[in-house]
Short mmCIF file of N, CA and C in Angstrom, two decimals:
data_model
loop_
_atom_site.label_atom_id
_atom_site.label_comp_id
_atom_site.label_asym_id
_atom_site.label_seq_id
_atom_site.Cartn_x
_atom_site.Cartn_y
_atom_site.Cartn_z
N MET A 1 98.94 77.22 103.16
CA MET A 1 98.40 78.56 103.23
C MET A 1 99.50 79.54 102.84
N ALA A 2 99.16 80.50 102.00
CA ALA A 2 100.13 81.50 101.54
C ALA A 2 100.40 82.52 102.63
N ALA A 3 101.62 82.97 102.68
CA ALA A 3 101.98 83.99 103.67
C ALA A 3 101.36 85.32 103.27
N ALA A 4 100.95 86.06 104.26
CA ALA A 4 100.36 87.38 104.01
C ALA A 4 101.44 88.33 103.51
N SER A 5 101.08 89.18 102.61
CA SER A 5 102.01 90.16 102.07
C SER A 5 102.34 91.20 103.14
N SER A 6 103.62 91.53 103.26
CA SER A 6 104.01 92.54 104.25
C SER A 6 104.05 93.94 103.65
N SER A 7 103.88 94.03 102.34
CA SER A 7 103.92 95.35 101.72
C SER A 7 102.57 96.05 101.91
N PRO A 8 102.63 97.36 102.14
CA PRO A 8 101.37 98.09 102.34
C PRO A 8 100.57 98.17 101.04
N ALA A 9 99.28 98.28 101.18
CA ALA A 9 98.40 98.40 100.02
C ALA A 9 98.60 99.78 99.38
N TYR A 10 98.43 99.81 98.07
CA TYR A 10 98.51 101.08 97.35
C TYR A 10 97.26 101.90 97.62
N VAL A 11 97.42 103.18 97.79
CA VAL A 11 96.31 104.12 97.94
C VAL A 11 96.59 105.29 97.00
N GLU A 12 95.63 105.59 96.14
CA GLU A 12 95.79 106.74 95.24
C GLU A 12 95.51 108.01 96.03
N LEU A 13 96.52 108.87 96.13
CA LEU A 13 96.41 110.08 96.94
C LEU A 13 96.44 111.37 96.12
N HIS A 14 96.36 111.26 94.79
CA HIS A 14 96.39 112.46 93.97
C HIS A 14 95.49 112.28 92.75
N ALA A 15 94.28 111.80 92.98
CA ALA A 15 93.30 111.68 91.88
C ALA A 15 92.59 113.01 91.70
N ARG A 16 92.15 113.26 90.49
CA ARG A 16 91.35 114.45 90.20
C ARG A 16 90.06 114.01 89.55
N SER A 17 88.98 114.63 89.92
CA SER A 17 87.69 114.28 89.33
C SER A 17 87.41 115.18 88.12
N ALA A 18 86.29 114.93 87.50
CA ALA A 18 85.87 115.74 86.35
C ALA A 18 85.64 117.20 86.75
N PHE A 19 85.55 117.47 88.05
CA PHE A 19 85.39 118.85 88.51
C PHE A 19 86.68 119.65 88.35
N SER A 20 87.81 118.97 88.10
CA SER A 20 89.06 119.65 87.78
C SER A 20 89.16 119.71 86.27
N PHE A 21 88.60 120.74 85.72
CA PHE A 21 88.45 120.87 84.27
C PHE A 21 89.79 120.68 83.55
N LEU A 22 89.81 119.81 82.56
CA LEU A 22 90.96 119.46 81.74
C LEU A 22 92.06 118.74 82.51
N ARG A 23 91.80 118.35 83.74
CA ARG A 23 92.79 117.61 84.53
C ARG A 23 92.26 116.25 84.98
N GLY A 24 90.95 116.11 85.05
CA GLY A 24 90.33 114.85 85.43
C GLY A 24 89.12 114.60 84.56
N ALA A 25 88.78 113.34 84.35
CA ALA A 25 87.67 113.03 83.45
C ALA A 25 86.55 112.25 84.12
N SER A 26 86.85 111.57 85.22
CA SER A 26 85.85 110.71 85.86
C SER A 26 85.06 111.45 86.92
N LEU A 27 83.80 111.08 87.03
CA LEU A 27 82.98 111.63 88.11
C LEU A 27 83.50 111.10 89.44
N PRO A 28 83.31 111.85 90.52
CA PRO A 28 83.82 111.41 91.82
C PRO A 28 83.31 110.03 92.23
N GLU A 29 82.03 109.76 91.95
CA GLU A 29 81.46 108.46 92.30
C GLU A 29 82.15 107.34 91.54
N GLU A 30 82.48 107.58 90.27
CA GLU A 30 83.18 106.57 89.46
C GLU A 30 84.56 106.29 90.04
N LEU A 31 85.25 107.32 90.48
CA LEU A 31 86.57 107.13 91.08
C LEU A 31 86.48 106.26 92.32
N ALA A 32 85.51 106.53 93.18
CA ALA A 32 85.35 105.75 94.40
C ALA A 32 84.98 104.31 94.10
N ARG A 33 84.06 104.09 93.15
CA ARG A 33 83.67 102.72 92.81
C ARG A 33 84.83 101.95 92.18
N THR A 34 85.61 102.62 91.33
CA THR A 34 86.75 101.96 90.70
C THR A 34 87.81 101.61 91.75
N ALA A 35 88.06 102.53 92.67
CA ALA A 35 89.03 102.25 93.74
C ALA A 35 88.59 101.03 94.55
N ALA A 36 87.31 100.95 94.86
CA ALA A 36 86.79 99.81 95.61
C ALA A 36 86.93 98.52 94.81
N SER A 37 86.63 98.57 93.51
CA SER A 37 86.72 97.37 92.68
C SER A 37 88.16 96.89 92.54
N LEU A 38 89.12 97.80 92.66
CA LEU A 38 90.53 97.44 92.59
C LEU A 38 91.09 96.99 93.94
N GLY A 39 90.25 97.06 94.98
CA GLY A 39 90.68 96.64 96.30
C GLY A 39 91.50 97.67 97.05
N LEU A 40 91.45 98.93 96.61
CA LEU A 40 92.17 99.97 97.34
C LEU A 40 91.47 100.23 98.67
N PRO A 41 92.22 100.39 99.75
CA PRO A 41 91.58 100.64 101.05
C PRO A 41 91.10 102.07 101.24
N ALA A 42 91.63 103.00 100.43
CA ALA A 42 91.29 104.42 100.58
C ALA A 42 91.52 105.12 99.25
N LEU A 43 91.01 106.36 99.17
CA LEU A 43 91.17 107.17 97.97
C LEU A 43 91.12 108.64 98.35
N ALA A 44 92.06 109.41 97.79
CA ALA A 44 92.03 110.86 97.96
C ALA A 44 91.77 111.51 96.61
N VAL A 45 90.78 112.37 96.55
CA VAL A 45 90.51 113.15 95.35
C VAL A 45 90.89 114.59 95.66
N CYS A 46 91.80 115.12 94.84
CA CYS A 46 92.34 116.46 95.07
C CYS A 46 92.02 117.33 93.86
N ASP A 47 90.84 117.87 93.84
CA ASP A 47 90.47 118.74 92.73
C ASP A 47 91.21 120.07 92.85
N ARG A 48 91.46 120.71 91.69
CA ARG A 48 92.22 121.95 91.64
C ARG A 48 91.46 123.08 92.32
N MET A 49 92.05 123.62 93.36
CA MET A 49 91.55 124.79 94.09
C MET A 49 90.11 124.64 94.60
N GLY A 50 89.75 123.42 95.00
CA GLY A 50 88.41 123.26 95.55
C GLY A 50 88.15 121.85 96.05
N LEU A 51 87.10 121.74 96.81
CA LEU A 51 86.64 120.45 97.34
C LEU A 51 85.40 119.99 96.58
N TYR A 52 85.39 120.28 95.29
CA TYR A 52 84.20 120.09 94.46
C TYR A 52 83.66 118.67 94.48
N GLY A 53 84.52 117.69 94.35
CA GLY A 53 84.05 116.31 94.30
C GLY A 53 84.02 115.63 95.66
N ALA A 54 84.49 116.31 96.70
CA ALA A 54 84.64 115.69 98.01
C ALA A 54 83.35 115.09 98.58
N PRO A 55 82.22 115.80 98.58
CA PRO A 55 81.02 115.20 99.17
C PRO A 55 80.59 113.91 98.45
N ARG A 56 80.69 113.92 97.12
CA ARG A 56 80.26 112.75 96.36
C ARG A 56 81.24 111.59 96.54
N VAL A 57 82.54 111.89 96.60
CA VAL A 57 83.53 110.85 96.87
C VAL A 57 83.32 110.29 98.27
N PHE A 58 83.12 111.19 99.22
CA PHE A 58 82.96 110.78 100.62
C PHE A 58 81.80 109.79 100.76
N ASP A 59 80.65 110.14 100.22
CA ASP A 59 79.47 109.26 100.35
C ASP A 59 79.66 107.93 99.64
N THR A 60 80.14 107.97 98.40
CA THR A 60 80.28 106.74 97.62
C THR A 60 81.38 105.86 98.20
N ALA A 61 82.48 106.44 98.62
CA ALA A 61 83.56 105.64 99.20
C ALA A 61 83.10 104.92 100.46
N ARG A 62 82.38 105.61 101.30
CA ARG A 62 81.87 104.97 102.53
C ARG A 62 80.91 103.84 102.19
N GLU A 63 80.05 104.07 101.18
CA GLU A 63 79.13 103.01 100.74
C GLU A 63 79.89 101.80 100.22
N GLN A 64 81.03 102.05 99.57
CA GLN A 64 81.84 100.98 98.97
C GLN A 64 82.81 100.34 99.96
N GLY A 65 82.86 100.85 101.17
CA GLY A 65 83.72 100.27 102.20
C GLY A 65 85.17 100.70 102.14
N ILE A 66 85.44 101.84 101.50
CA ILE A 66 86.81 102.35 101.50
C ILE A 66 86.84 103.71 102.19
N ARG A 67 88.03 104.07 102.65
CA ARG A 67 88.18 105.32 103.39
C ARG A 67 88.34 106.50 102.44
N PRO A 68 87.47 107.49 102.52
CA PRO A 68 87.66 108.69 101.70
C PRO A 68 88.66 109.63 102.39
N ILE A 69 89.56 110.17 101.61
CA ILE A 69 90.53 111.14 102.13
C ILE A 69 90.24 112.46 101.40
N ILE A 70 90.04 113.50 102.18
CA ILE A 70 89.71 114.81 101.63
C ILE A 70 91.00 115.56 101.32
N GLY A 71 91.03 116.20 100.18
CA GLY A 71 92.20 116.98 99.80
C GLY A 71 91.86 117.93 98.68
N ALA A 72 92.84 118.73 98.30
CA ALA A 72 92.69 119.67 97.19
C ALA A 72 94.07 119.93 96.61
N GLU A 73 94.10 120.30 95.35
CA GLU A 73 95.35 120.70 94.72
C GLU A 73 95.42 122.22 94.75
N LEU A 74 96.45 122.73 95.37
CA LEU A 74 96.61 124.18 95.52
C LEU A 74 97.39 124.75 94.34
N ALA A 75 96.83 125.73 93.67
CA ALA A 75 97.50 126.43 92.57
C ALA A 75 98.14 127.69 93.15
N MET A 76 99.44 127.82 92.93
CA MET A 76 100.18 128.94 93.49
C MET A 76 100.37 130.04 92.44
N ASP A 77 100.59 131.25 92.91
CA ASP A 77 100.73 132.38 91.98
C ASP A 77 102.02 132.35 91.18
N ASP A 78 102.95 131.44 91.52
CA ASP A 78 104.18 131.30 90.74
C ASP A 78 104.03 130.25 89.63
N GLY A 79 102.83 129.69 89.47
CA GLY A 79 102.58 128.71 88.43
C GLY A 79 102.69 127.26 88.88
N SER A 80 103.17 127.04 90.09
CA SER A 80 103.26 125.66 90.60
C SER A 80 101.93 125.25 91.22
N ALA A 81 101.79 123.94 91.44
CA ALA A 81 100.59 123.40 92.08
C ALA A 81 100.98 122.11 92.78
N PHE A 82 100.36 121.85 93.92
CA PHE A 82 100.64 120.62 94.66
C PHE A 82 99.43 120.27 95.52
N PRO A 83 99.24 118.97 95.79
CA PRO A 83 98.10 118.55 96.60
C PRO A 83 98.37 118.65 98.10
N VAL A 84 97.33 118.94 98.84
CA VAL A 84 97.36 118.82 100.29
C VAL A 84 96.23 117.90 100.70
N LEU A 85 96.48 117.12 101.75
CA LEU A 85 95.51 116.19 102.27
C LEU A 85 95.13 116.60 103.69
N VAL A 86 93.87 116.44 104.02
CA VAL A 86 93.37 116.80 105.34
C VAL A 86 93.68 115.67 106.31
N ARG A 87 94.28 116.00 107.46
CA ARG A 87 94.56 114.97 108.46
C ARG A 87 93.79 115.17 109.77
N SER A 88 93.03 116.26 109.86
CA SER A 88 92.26 116.50 111.08
C SER A 88 91.12 117.49 110.77
N ARG A 89 90.23 117.67 111.73
CA ARG A 89 89.16 118.66 111.55
C ARG A 89 89.72 120.05 111.39
N GLU A 90 90.77 120.34 112.15
CA GLU A 90 91.42 121.64 112.02
C GLU A 90 91.95 121.82 110.60
N GLY A 91 92.53 120.77 110.04
CA GLY A 91 93.03 120.83 108.68
C GLY A 91 91.92 121.09 107.68
N TYR A 92 90.76 120.46 107.88
CA TYR A 92 89.63 120.69 106.99
C TYR A 92 89.18 122.15 107.06
N ARG A 93 89.08 122.67 108.28
CA ARG A 93 88.70 124.09 108.44
C ARG A 93 89.72 125.01 107.77
N ASN A 94 91.00 124.71 107.99
CA ASN A 94 92.05 125.55 107.40
C ASN A 94 92.04 125.49 105.88
N LEU A 95 91.82 124.31 105.33
CA LEU A 95 91.78 124.19 103.87
C LEU A 95 90.58 124.96 103.31
N CYS A 96 89.44 124.84 103.95
CA CYS A 96 88.25 125.58 103.49
C CYS A 96 88.49 127.09 103.56
N ARG A 97 89.09 127.56 104.62
CA ARG A 97 89.37 129.00 104.76
C ARG A 97 90.37 129.47 103.70
N LEU A 98 91.40 128.67 103.49
CA LEU A 98 92.42 129.02 102.51
C LEU A 98 91.82 129.12 101.10
N LEU A 99 91.04 128.12 100.73
CA LEU A 99 90.42 128.12 99.40
C LEU A 99 89.42 129.26 99.25
N SER A 100 88.63 129.49 100.29
CA SER A 100 87.65 130.59 100.24
C SER A 100 88.34 131.93 100.07
N GLN A 101 89.40 132.14 100.80
CA GLN A 101 90.15 133.40 100.72
C GLN A 101 90.66 133.62 99.29
N ALA A 102 91.19 132.58 98.68
CA ALA A 102 91.72 132.70 97.31
C ALA A 102 90.60 133.00 96.31
N HIS A 103 89.47 132.32 96.45
CA HIS A 103 88.37 132.53 95.49
C HIS A 103 87.68 133.88 95.66
N LEU A 104 87.63 134.39 96.88
CA LEU A 104 86.97 135.67 97.11
C LEU A 104 87.70 136.84 96.46
N ARG A 105 88.99 136.73 96.28
CA ARG A 105 89.75 137.85 95.73
C ARG A 105 90.03 137.71 94.24
N ALA A 106 89.57 136.62 93.62
CA ALA A 106 89.92 136.37 92.22
C ALA A 106 88.68 136.27 91.34
N ALA A 107 88.89 136.48 90.07
CA ALA A 107 87.82 136.24 89.10
C ALA A 107 87.59 134.73 89.01
N LYS A 108 86.44 134.35 88.50
CA LYS A 108 86.09 132.93 88.39
C LYS A 108 87.17 132.17 87.62
N ASN A 109 87.56 131.02 88.17
CA ASN A 109 88.56 130.12 87.58
C ASN A 109 89.97 130.71 87.54
N GLU A 110 90.23 131.75 88.30
CA GLU A 110 91.56 132.36 88.30
C GLU A 110 92.18 132.41 89.69
N ALA A 111 91.61 131.72 90.65
CA ALA A 111 92.11 131.77 92.03
C ALA A 111 93.47 131.10 92.15
N THR A 112 94.39 131.78 92.80
CA THR A 112 95.70 131.24 93.15
C THR A 112 96.03 131.67 94.57
N LEU A 113 97.04 131.03 95.11
CA LEU A 113 97.49 131.34 96.46
C LEU A 113 98.90 131.88 96.43
N ARG A 114 99.24 132.66 97.45
CA ARG A 114 100.60 133.16 97.61
C ARG A 114 101.29 132.33 98.69
N TRP A 115 102.56 132.05 98.47
CA TRP A 115 103.31 131.22 99.42
C TRP A 115 103.27 131.78 100.84
N GLU A 116 103.32 133.10 100.95
CA GLU A 116 103.39 133.70 102.28
C GLU A 116 102.09 133.55 103.07
N GLU A 117 100.99 133.23 102.42
CA GLU A 117 99.74 133.05 103.16
C GLU A 117 99.51 131.61 103.63
N LEU A 118 100.30 130.66 103.16
CA LEU A 118 100.09 129.27 103.52
C LEU A 118 100.36 128.94 105.00
N PRO A 119 101.43 129.46 105.62
CA PRO A 119 101.73 129.03 106.99
C PRO A 119 100.56 129.21 107.98
N GLU A 120 99.78 130.24 107.81
CA GLU A 120 98.64 130.49 108.70
C GLU A 120 97.62 129.35 108.65
N PHE A 121 97.55 128.64 107.53
CA PHE A 121 96.54 127.61 107.34
C PHE A 121 97.13 126.21 107.22
N ALA A 122 98.39 126.02 107.52
CA ALA A 122 99.07 124.73 107.28
C ALA A 122 98.75 123.67 108.32
N SER A 123 98.35 124.07 109.50
CA SER A 123 98.10 123.10 110.56
C SER A 123 96.98 122.13 110.17
N GLY A 124 97.22 120.85 110.39
CA GLY A 124 96.22 119.84 110.08
C GLY A 124 96.24 119.36 108.64
N LEU A 125 97.22 119.82 107.85
CA LEU A 125 97.33 119.43 106.45
C LEU A 125 98.64 118.69 106.19
N ILE A 126 98.62 117.80 105.22
CA ILE A 126 99.80 117.10 104.73
C ILE A 126 100.03 117.55 103.30
N ALA A 127 101.26 117.90 102.96
CA ALA A 127 101.58 118.36 101.61
C ALA A 127 102.34 117.28 100.85
N LEU A 128 101.97 117.09 99.60
CA LEU A 128 102.72 116.25 98.68
C LEU A 128 103.49 117.19 97.77
N SER A 129 104.64 116.76 97.30
CA SER A 129 105.47 117.67 96.50
C SER A 129 104.89 117.96 95.12
N GLY A 130 103.91 117.17 94.69
CA GLY A 130 103.22 117.45 93.43
C GLY A 130 103.79 116.69 92.25
N ASP A 131 103.07 116.79 91.14
CA ASP A 131 103.49 116.12 89.90
C ASP A 131 104.34 117.08 89.07
N ARG A 132 104.18 117.09 87.76
CA ARG A 132 104.98 117.97 86.89
C ARG A 132 104.80 119.44 87.23
N GLU A 133 103.67 119.79 87.83
CA GLU A 133 103.43 121.18 88.22
C GLU A 133 103.91 121.47 89.64
N GLY A 134 104.34 120.44 90.36
CA GLY A 134 104.82 120.62 91.73
C GLY A 134 106.08 121.47 91.77
N PRO A 135 106.29 122.21 92.84
CA PRO A 135 107.43 123.12 92.89
C PRO A 135 108.78 122.42 92.73
N ALA A 136 108.97 121.26 93.34
CA ALA A 136 110.26 120.57 93.25
C ALA A 136 110.52 120.05 91.84
N LEU A 137 109.54 119.37 91.26
CA LEU A 137 109.75 118.82 89.92
C LEU A 137 109.83 119.92 88.86
N ARG A 138 109.10 121.00 89.04
CA ARG A 138 109.24 122.13 88.11
C ARG A 138 110.67 122.67 88.14
N ALA A 139 111.24 122.74 89.35
CA ALA A 139 112.61 123.22 89.48
C ALA A 139 113.59 122.25 88.82
N ILE A 140 113.40 120.95 89.03
CA ILE A 140 114.27 119.95 88.41
C ILE A 140 114.19 120.06 86.90
N ARG A 141 112.98 120.10 86.37
CA ARG A 141 112.80 120.14 84.92
C ARG A 141 113.33 121.44 84.32
N GLY A 142 113.29 122.51 85.10
CA GLY A 142 113.75 123.81 84.60
C GLY A 142 115.21 124.12 84.91
N GLY A 143 115.92 123.14 85.52
CA GLY A 143 117.33 123.35 85.85
C GLY A 143 117.55 124.34 86.98
N ARG A 144 116.53 124.49 87.82
CA ARG A 144 116.64 125.42 88.95
C ARG A 144 116.88 124.64 90.25
N ASP A 145 116.96 125.32 91.36
CA ASP A 145 117.28 124.73 92.66
C ASP A 145 116.06 124.01 93.25
N ALA A 146 116.01 122.71 93.08
CA ALA A 146 114.89 121.91 93.60
C ALA A 146 114.93 121.85 95.12
N ASP A 147 116.13 121.92 95.68
CA ASP A 147 116.27 121.89 97.13
C ASP A 147 115.56 123.09 97.76
N ALA A 148 115.72 124.25 97.18
CA ALA A 148 115.06 125.45 97.69
C ALA A 148 113.54 125.33 97.57
N ALA A 149 113.08 124.75 96.47
CA ALA A 149 111.64 124.57 96.26
C ALA A 149 111.06 123.63 97.31
N LEU A 150 111.77 122.55 97.61
CA LEU A 150 111.29 121.61 98.62
C LEU A 150 111.36 122.23 100.02
N ARG A 151 112.42 122.99 100.29
CA ARG A 151 112.54 123.64 101.59
C ARG A 151 111.37 124.58 101.87
N ARG A 152 110.84 125.17 100.84
CA ARG A 152 109.67 126.06 101.00
C ARG A 152 108.48 125.26 101.54
N LEU A 153 108.26 124.06 101.01
CA LEU A 153 107.19 123.20 101.54
C LEU A 153 107.48 122.78 102.97
N LEU A 154 108.74 122.44 103.25
CA LEU A 154 109.12 122.00 104.60
C LEU A 154 108.93 123.12 105.61
N GLN A 155 109.29 124.33 105.26
CA GLN A 155 109.13 125.47 106.17
C GLN A 155 107.65 125.77 106.42
N THR A 156 106.83 125.52 105.43
CA THR A 156 105.41 125.81 105.55
C THR A 156 104.66 124.75 106.34
N PHE A 157 104.89 123.47 106.02
CA PHE A 157 104.09 122.39 106.59
C PHE A 157 104.81 121.58 107.65
N GLY A 158 106.14 121.69 107.74
CA GLY A 158 106.91 120.90 108.69
C GLY A 158 107.33 119.57 108.08
N ALA A 159 108.53 119.12 108.44
CA ALA A 159 109.11 117.93 107.82
C ALA A 159 108.26 116.68 108.02
N SER A 160 107.54 116.58 109.11
CA SER A 160 106.73 115.37 109.35
C SER A 160 105.42 115.38 108.56
N HIS A 161 105.17 116.45 107.80
CA HIS A 161 103.92 116.55 107.05
C HIS A 161 104.14 116.83 105.56
N VAL A 162 105.33 116.45 105.06
CA VAL A 162 105.64 116.62 103.64
C VAL A 162 106.12 115.28 103.08
N TYR A 163 105.59 114.91 101.92
CA TYR A 163 105.98 113.69 101.23
C TYR A 163 106.42 114.05 99.81
N VAL A 164 107.46 113.38 99.35
CA VAL A 164 107.93 113.60 97.99
C VAL A 164 107.19 112.64 97.07
N GLU A 165 106.50 113.20 96.12
CA GLU A 165 105.61 112.44 95.22
C GLU A 165 106.33 112.08 93.93
N ILE A 166 106.24 110.81 93.55
CA ILE A 166 106.77 110.39 92.26
C ILE A 166 105.67 109.68 91.48
N GLN A 167 105.76 109.77 90.16
CA GLN A 167 104.77 109.15 89.28
C GLN A 167 105.48 108.51 88.10
N ARG A 168 104.85 107.49 87.55
CA ARG A 168 105.34 106.88 86.31
C ARG A 168 104.23 106.98 85.28
N GLN A 169 104.42 107.89 84.36
CA GLN A 169 103.41 108.08 83.32
C GLN A 169 104.00 107.91 81.93
N ARG A 170 105.17 107.30 81.87
CA ARG A 170 105.85 106.99 80.60
C ARG A 170 106.14 108.24 79.77
N LEU A 171 106.62 109.25 80.46
CA LEU A 171 106.99 110.50 79.79
C LEU A 171 108.50 110.53 79.58
N ARG A 172 108.91 111.17 78.51
CA ARG A 172 110.34 111.31 78.25
C ARG A 172 110.98 112.10 79.40
N GLY A 173 112.08 111.59 79.92
CA GLY A 173 112.81 112.24 81.01
C GLY A 173 112.33 111.84 82.39
N GLU A 174 111.25 111.08 82.47
CA GLU A 174 110.64 110.75 83.75
C GLU A 174 111.58 109.95 84.67
N THR A 175 112.34 109.02 84.12
CA THR A 175 113.26 108.23 84.94
C THR A 175 114.28 109.14 85.62
N ARG A 176 114.82 110.08 84.87
CA ARG A 176 115.79 111.03 85.42
C ARG A 176 115.14 111.93 86.48
N TRP A 177 113.93 112.39 86.19
CA TRP A 177 113.23 113.24 87.17
C TRP A 177 112.95 112.49 88.45
N ASN A 178 112.48 111.24 88.32
CA ASN A 178 112.18 110.46 89.52
C ASN A 178 113.42 110.17 90.35
N GLN A 179 114.55 109.94 89.66
CA GLN A 179 115.80 109.73 90.41
C GLN A 179 116.19 111.00 91.16
N ALA A 180 116.02 112.14 90.52
CA ALA A 180 116.34 113.41 91.19
C ALA A 180 115.41 113.62 92.39
N LEU A 181 114.14 113.27 92.25
CA LEU A 181 113.21 113.39 93.38
C LEU A 181 113.58 112.43 94.50
N GLN A 182 113.98 111.20 94.15
CA GLN A 182 114.41 110.25 95.17
C GLN A 182 115.64 110.76 95.92
N ASP A 183 116.59 111.32 95.19
CA ASP A 183 117.79 111.89 95.82
C ASP A 183 117.42 113.06 96.73
N LEU A 184 116.49 113.87 96.29
CA LEU A 184 116.03 115.02 97.07
C LEU A 184 115.36 114.54 98.36
N ALA A 185 114.51 113.52 98.24
CA ALA A 185 113.84 112.96 99.43
C ALA A 185 114.86 112.39 100.41
N ALA A 186 115.85 111.67 99.89
CA ALA A 186 116.88 111.09 100.75
C ALA A 186 117.68 112.18 101.46
N ALA A 187 118.01 113.24 100.75
CA ALA A 187 118.79 114.33 101.33
C ALA A 187 118.06 115.00 102.49
N HIS A 188 116.73 115.02 102.42
CA HIS A 188 115.93 115.65 103.48
C HIS A 188 115.28 114.63 104.41
N ARG A 189 115.59 113.35 104.19
CA ARG A 189 115.03 112.25 104.99
C ARG A 189 113.51 112.27 104.99
N LEU A 190 112.97 112.44 103.78
CA LEU A 190 111.52 112.46 103.60
C LEU A 190 111.07 111.18 102.92
N PRO A 191 109.86 110.73 103.24
CA PRO A 191 109.35 109.53 102.58
C PRO A 191 108.91 109.82 101.15
N LEU A 192 109.07 108.80 100.29
CA LEU A 192 108.58 108.86 98.91
C LEU A 192 107.16 108.35 98.89
N LEU A 193 106.38 108.88 97.97
CA LEU A 193 105.00 108.49 97.84
C LEU A 193 104.68 108.34 96.35
N ALA A 194 104.25 107.15 95.94
CA ALA A 194 103.89 106.92 94.54
C ALA A 194 102.42 107.26 94.33
N THR A 195 102.16 108.06 93.31
CA THR A 195 100.77 108.39 92.96
C THR A 195 100.58 108.22 91.46
N GLY A 196 99.34 108.15 91.06
CA GLY A 196 99.04 108.04 89.64
C GLY A 196 98.69 109.38 89.01
N GLY A 197 98.32 110.33 89.83
CA GLY A 197 97.98 111.65 89.31
C GLY A 197 96.75 111.61 88.44
#
């Protein structure tokens, strides 16, 4: 008999559905069915500035026997964006309030958030540092202070609710960026999280 693997199963925590225009192509149901066919135990769909695909992912994932994780990708007024995942009912309420507030004050498809408004709604949410649009990686790629960018997430969500996200998409410079993100995570004693984006 083969020994059971001690490594944790992969879970995609930064997928985007077709509801994230020009960022995702698959319908939410397709994402959930594909995750199940690959043997993933859970799936998070983080559409840009909304929970657009969440109901359809939630229903299909449960039908397929995998855990749906609710989340959204927050677009900030400084041009950065990063995903947040719901970890409690309070987090779901806070995320809905935060997104509603942003959409009520903006023209269609132009909603963004300001950093100073996040702390009021951070409880119950987990923040990932984001992909190329994430504040830390944008700072690394732009030669700016990535430590300050990550500290902003830590101050908002708390160190136990922030993960440094890395991806491998075969882009030029990616190895160097991922090493910088790993060093940043180590400096702050934060866990790394691999996503496919």
